[in-house]
mmCIF file of C-alpha atoms in Angstrom:
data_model
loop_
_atom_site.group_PDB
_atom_site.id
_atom_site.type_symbol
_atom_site.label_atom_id
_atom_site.label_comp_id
_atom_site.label_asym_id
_atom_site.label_seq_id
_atom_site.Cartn_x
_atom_site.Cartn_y
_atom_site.Cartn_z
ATOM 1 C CA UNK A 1 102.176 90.437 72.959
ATOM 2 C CA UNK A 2 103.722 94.139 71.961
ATOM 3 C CA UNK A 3 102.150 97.320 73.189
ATOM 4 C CA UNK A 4 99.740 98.962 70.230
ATOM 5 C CA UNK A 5 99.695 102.636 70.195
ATOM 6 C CA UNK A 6 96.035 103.674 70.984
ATOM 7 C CA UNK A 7 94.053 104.893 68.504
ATOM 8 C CA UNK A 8 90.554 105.369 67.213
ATOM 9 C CA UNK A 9 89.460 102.165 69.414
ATOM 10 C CA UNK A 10 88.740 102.115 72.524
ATOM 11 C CA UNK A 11 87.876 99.681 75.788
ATOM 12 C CA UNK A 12 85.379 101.925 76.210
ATOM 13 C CA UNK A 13 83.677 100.756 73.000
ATOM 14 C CA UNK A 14 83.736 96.827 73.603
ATOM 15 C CA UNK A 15 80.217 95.846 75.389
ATOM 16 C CA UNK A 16 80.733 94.818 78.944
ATOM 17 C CA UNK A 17 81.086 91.121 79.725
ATOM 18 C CA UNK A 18 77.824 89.406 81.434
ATOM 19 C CA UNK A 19 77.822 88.386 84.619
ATOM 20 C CA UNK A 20 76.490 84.936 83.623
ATOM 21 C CA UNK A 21 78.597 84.484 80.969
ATOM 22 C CA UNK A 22 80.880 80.853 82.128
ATOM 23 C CA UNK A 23 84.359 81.870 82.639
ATOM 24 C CA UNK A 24 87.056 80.611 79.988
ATOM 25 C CA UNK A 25 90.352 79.427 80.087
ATOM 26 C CA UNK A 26 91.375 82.871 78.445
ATOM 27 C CA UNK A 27 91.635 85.610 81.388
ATOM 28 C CA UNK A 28 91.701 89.531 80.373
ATOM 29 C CA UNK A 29 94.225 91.283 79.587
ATOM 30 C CA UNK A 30 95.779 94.512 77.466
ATOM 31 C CA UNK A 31 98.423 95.824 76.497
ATOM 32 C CA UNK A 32 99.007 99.295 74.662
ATOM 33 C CA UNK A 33 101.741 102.043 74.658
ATOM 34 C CA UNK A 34 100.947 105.707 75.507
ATOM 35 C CA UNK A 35 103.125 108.765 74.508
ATOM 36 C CA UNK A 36 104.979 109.898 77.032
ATOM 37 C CA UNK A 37 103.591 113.177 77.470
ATOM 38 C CA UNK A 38 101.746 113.886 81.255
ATOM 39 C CA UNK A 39 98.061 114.754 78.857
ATOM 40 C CA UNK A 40 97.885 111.132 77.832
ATOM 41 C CA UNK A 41 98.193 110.358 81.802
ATOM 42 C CA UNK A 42 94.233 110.652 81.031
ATOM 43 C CA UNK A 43 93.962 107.760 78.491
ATOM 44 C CA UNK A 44 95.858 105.519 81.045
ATOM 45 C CA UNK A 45 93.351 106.356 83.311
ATOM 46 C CA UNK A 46 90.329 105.523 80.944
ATOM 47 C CA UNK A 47 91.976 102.520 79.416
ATOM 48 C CA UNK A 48 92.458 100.808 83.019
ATOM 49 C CA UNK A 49 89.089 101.826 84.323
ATOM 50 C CA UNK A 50 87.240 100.322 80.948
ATOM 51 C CA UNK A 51 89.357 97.368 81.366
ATOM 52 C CA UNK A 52 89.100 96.726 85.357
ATOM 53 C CA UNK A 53 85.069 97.204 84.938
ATOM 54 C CA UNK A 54 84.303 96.067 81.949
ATOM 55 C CA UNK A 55 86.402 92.954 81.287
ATOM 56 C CA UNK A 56 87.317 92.134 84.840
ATOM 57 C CA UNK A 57 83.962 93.239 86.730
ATOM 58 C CA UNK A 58 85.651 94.719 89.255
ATOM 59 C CA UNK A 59 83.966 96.383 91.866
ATOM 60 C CA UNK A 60 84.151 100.145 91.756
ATOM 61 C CA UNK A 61 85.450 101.188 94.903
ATOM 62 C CA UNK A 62 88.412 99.251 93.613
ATOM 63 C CA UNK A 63 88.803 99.926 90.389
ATOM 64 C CA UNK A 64 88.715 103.612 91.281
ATOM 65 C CA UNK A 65 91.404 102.946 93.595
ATOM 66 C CA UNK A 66 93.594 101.151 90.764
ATOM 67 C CA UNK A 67 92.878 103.922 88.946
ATOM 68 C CA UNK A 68 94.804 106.518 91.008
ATOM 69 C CA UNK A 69 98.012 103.797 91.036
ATOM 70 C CA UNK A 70 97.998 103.691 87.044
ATOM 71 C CA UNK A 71 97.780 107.240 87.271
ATOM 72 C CA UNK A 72 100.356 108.321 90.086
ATOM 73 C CA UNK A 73 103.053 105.125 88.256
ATOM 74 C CA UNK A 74 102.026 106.693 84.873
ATOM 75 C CA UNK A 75 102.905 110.212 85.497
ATOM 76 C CA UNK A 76 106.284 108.391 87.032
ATOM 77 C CA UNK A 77 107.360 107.037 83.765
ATOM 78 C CA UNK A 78 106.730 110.393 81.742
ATOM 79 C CA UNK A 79 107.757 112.691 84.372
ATOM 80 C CA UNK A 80 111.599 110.554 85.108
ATOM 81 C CA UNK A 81 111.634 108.227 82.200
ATOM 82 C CA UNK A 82 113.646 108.664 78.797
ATOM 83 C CA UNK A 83 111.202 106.582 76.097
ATOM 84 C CA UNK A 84 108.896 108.333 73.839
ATOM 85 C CA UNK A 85 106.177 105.879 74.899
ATOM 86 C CA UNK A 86 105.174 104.054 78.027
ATOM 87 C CA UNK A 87 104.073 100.793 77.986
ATOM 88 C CA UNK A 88 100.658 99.765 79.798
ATOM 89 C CA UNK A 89 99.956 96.279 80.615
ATOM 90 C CA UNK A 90 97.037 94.615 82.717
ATOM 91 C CA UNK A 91 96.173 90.854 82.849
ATOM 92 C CA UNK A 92 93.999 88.771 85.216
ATOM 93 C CA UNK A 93 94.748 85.170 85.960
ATOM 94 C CA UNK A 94 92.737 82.510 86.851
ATOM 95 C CA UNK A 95 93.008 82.926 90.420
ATOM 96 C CA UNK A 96 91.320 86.155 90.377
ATOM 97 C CA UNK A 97 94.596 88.286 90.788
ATOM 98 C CA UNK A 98 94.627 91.586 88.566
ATOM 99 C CA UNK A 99 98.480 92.532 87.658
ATOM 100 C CA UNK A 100 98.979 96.149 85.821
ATOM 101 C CA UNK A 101 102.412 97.089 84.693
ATOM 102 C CA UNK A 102 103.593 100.539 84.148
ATOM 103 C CA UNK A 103 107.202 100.072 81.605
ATOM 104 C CA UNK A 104 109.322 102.719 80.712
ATOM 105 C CA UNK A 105 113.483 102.378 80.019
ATOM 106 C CA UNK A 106 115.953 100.726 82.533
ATOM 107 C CA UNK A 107 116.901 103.459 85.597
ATOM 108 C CA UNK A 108 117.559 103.617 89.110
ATOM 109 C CA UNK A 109 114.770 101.969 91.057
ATOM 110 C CA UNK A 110 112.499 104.749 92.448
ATOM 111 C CA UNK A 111 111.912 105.452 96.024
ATOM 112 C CA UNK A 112 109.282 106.871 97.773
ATOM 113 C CA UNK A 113 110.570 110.644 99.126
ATOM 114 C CA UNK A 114 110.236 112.619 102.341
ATOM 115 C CA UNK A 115 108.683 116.296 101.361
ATOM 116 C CA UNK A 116 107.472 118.831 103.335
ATOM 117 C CA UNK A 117 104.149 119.509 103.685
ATOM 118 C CA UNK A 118 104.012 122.661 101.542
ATOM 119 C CA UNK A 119 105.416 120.791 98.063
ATOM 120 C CA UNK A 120 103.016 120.086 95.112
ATOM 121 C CA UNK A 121 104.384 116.499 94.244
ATOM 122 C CA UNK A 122 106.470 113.931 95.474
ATOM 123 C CA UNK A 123 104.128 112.095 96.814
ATOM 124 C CA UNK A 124 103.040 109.666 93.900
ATOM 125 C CA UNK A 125 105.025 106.463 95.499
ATOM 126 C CA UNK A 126 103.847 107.176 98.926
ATOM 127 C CA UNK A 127 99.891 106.661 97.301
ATOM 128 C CA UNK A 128 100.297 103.699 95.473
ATOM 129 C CA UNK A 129 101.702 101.770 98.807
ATOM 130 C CA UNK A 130 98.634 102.614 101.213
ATOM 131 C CA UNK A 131 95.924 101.818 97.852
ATOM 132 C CA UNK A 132 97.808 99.475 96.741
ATOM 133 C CA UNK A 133 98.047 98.034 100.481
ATOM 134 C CA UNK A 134 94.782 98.704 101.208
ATOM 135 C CA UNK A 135 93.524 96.402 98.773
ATOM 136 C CA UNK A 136 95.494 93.464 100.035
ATOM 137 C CA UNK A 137 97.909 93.724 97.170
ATOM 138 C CA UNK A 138 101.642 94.318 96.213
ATOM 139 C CA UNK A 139 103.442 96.381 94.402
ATOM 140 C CA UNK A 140 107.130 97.347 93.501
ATOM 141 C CA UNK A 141 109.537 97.639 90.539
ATOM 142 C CA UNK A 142 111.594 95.611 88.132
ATOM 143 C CA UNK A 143 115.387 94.645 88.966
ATOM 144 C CA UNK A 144 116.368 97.193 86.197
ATOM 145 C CA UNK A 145 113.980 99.841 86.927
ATOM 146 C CA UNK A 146 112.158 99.438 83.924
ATOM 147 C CA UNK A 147 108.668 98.153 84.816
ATOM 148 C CA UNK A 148 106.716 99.351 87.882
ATOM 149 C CA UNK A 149 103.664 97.207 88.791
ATOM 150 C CA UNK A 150 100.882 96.270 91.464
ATOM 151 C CA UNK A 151 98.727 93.054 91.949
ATOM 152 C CA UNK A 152 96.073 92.708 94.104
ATOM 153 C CA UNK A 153 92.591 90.360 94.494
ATOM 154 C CA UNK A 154 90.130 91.018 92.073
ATOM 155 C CA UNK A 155 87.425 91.109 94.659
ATOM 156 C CA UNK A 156 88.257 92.066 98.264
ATOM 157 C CA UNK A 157 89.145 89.053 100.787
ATOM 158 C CA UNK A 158 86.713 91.144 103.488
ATOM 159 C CA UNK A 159 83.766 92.174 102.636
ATOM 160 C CA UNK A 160 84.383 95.712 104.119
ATOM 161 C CA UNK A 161 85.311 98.172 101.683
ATOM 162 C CA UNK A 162 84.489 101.232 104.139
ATOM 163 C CA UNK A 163 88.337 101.806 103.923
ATOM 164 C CA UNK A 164 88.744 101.911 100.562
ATOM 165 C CA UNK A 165 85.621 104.432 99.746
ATOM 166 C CA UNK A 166 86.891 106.710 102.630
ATOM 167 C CA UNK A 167 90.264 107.044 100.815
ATOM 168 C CA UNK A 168 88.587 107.662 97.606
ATOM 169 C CA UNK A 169 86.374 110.559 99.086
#
């Protein structure tokens, strides 16, 4: 499937799935493109958090977490990529995993960087390992440098999500 540049739709406008509605062989997914420009990091945001609570049911503690990664690998791809658009991709398989892709151009494989305690940013990388940890997930980039993504349970393994919240606070 090719990324669709948003427009007047939105995830926010599809009714949320029911609970009791019997799970199908099709499992959620999106995928849509987002100028590369670090005021659409916002619509990144929205579009994950419609998706990860509406489609997928995820609980919020974790979607808000997921939330920050699309955000922090988001602002990534605008800030050091070279495409006029960034591609957005999330999918859930059957096994309850949720996958979200951030894709920009091919480049040098990021790495997280030491700052000192008095710089504004730098610290994007650094985030997405202890959320993306947290929730008993992985994370980490394409061979070429391209595509940045995370996977992680849909629903926590342990039922204590004290660690998670306290992050988020």
């Amino acid at each position: 499937m090719s990324p669709r540049a948003i427009g007047a739709a939105s995830l926010l406008e599809v009714p949320p799935l029911q609970a009791r509605e019997a799970p199908t062989s099709v499992t959620p997914c999106f995928d849509v493109a987002v100028r590369a420009d670090p005021s659409r990091v916002e619509h990144a945001r929205r579009i994950t958090k419609a998706w990860l609570s509406r489609r997928c049911l995820m609980a919020e503690d974790r979607t808000n977490a997921l939330v920050v990664v699309v955000s922090e690998l988001c602002t990534n791809a605008i800030v050091h990529g070279r495409v006029d658009e960034v591609g957005l991709r999330g999918r859930m398989d059957a096994e309850g995993r949720v996958r979200l892709e951030v894709r920009d151009a091919p480049s040098l494989v990021p790495s997280q960087q030491q700052v000192d305690s008095g710089a504004e940013s730098g610290r994007g990388l650094l985030l997405v390992d202890v959320f993306v940890t947290e929730l008993g997930g992985t994370w980490g980039f394409a061979p070429d440098g391209a595509t940045a993504w995370c996977e992680v349970p849909l629903a926590s393994e342990v039922d204590d999500r004290a660690p998670v919240q306290e992050m988020l606070r």
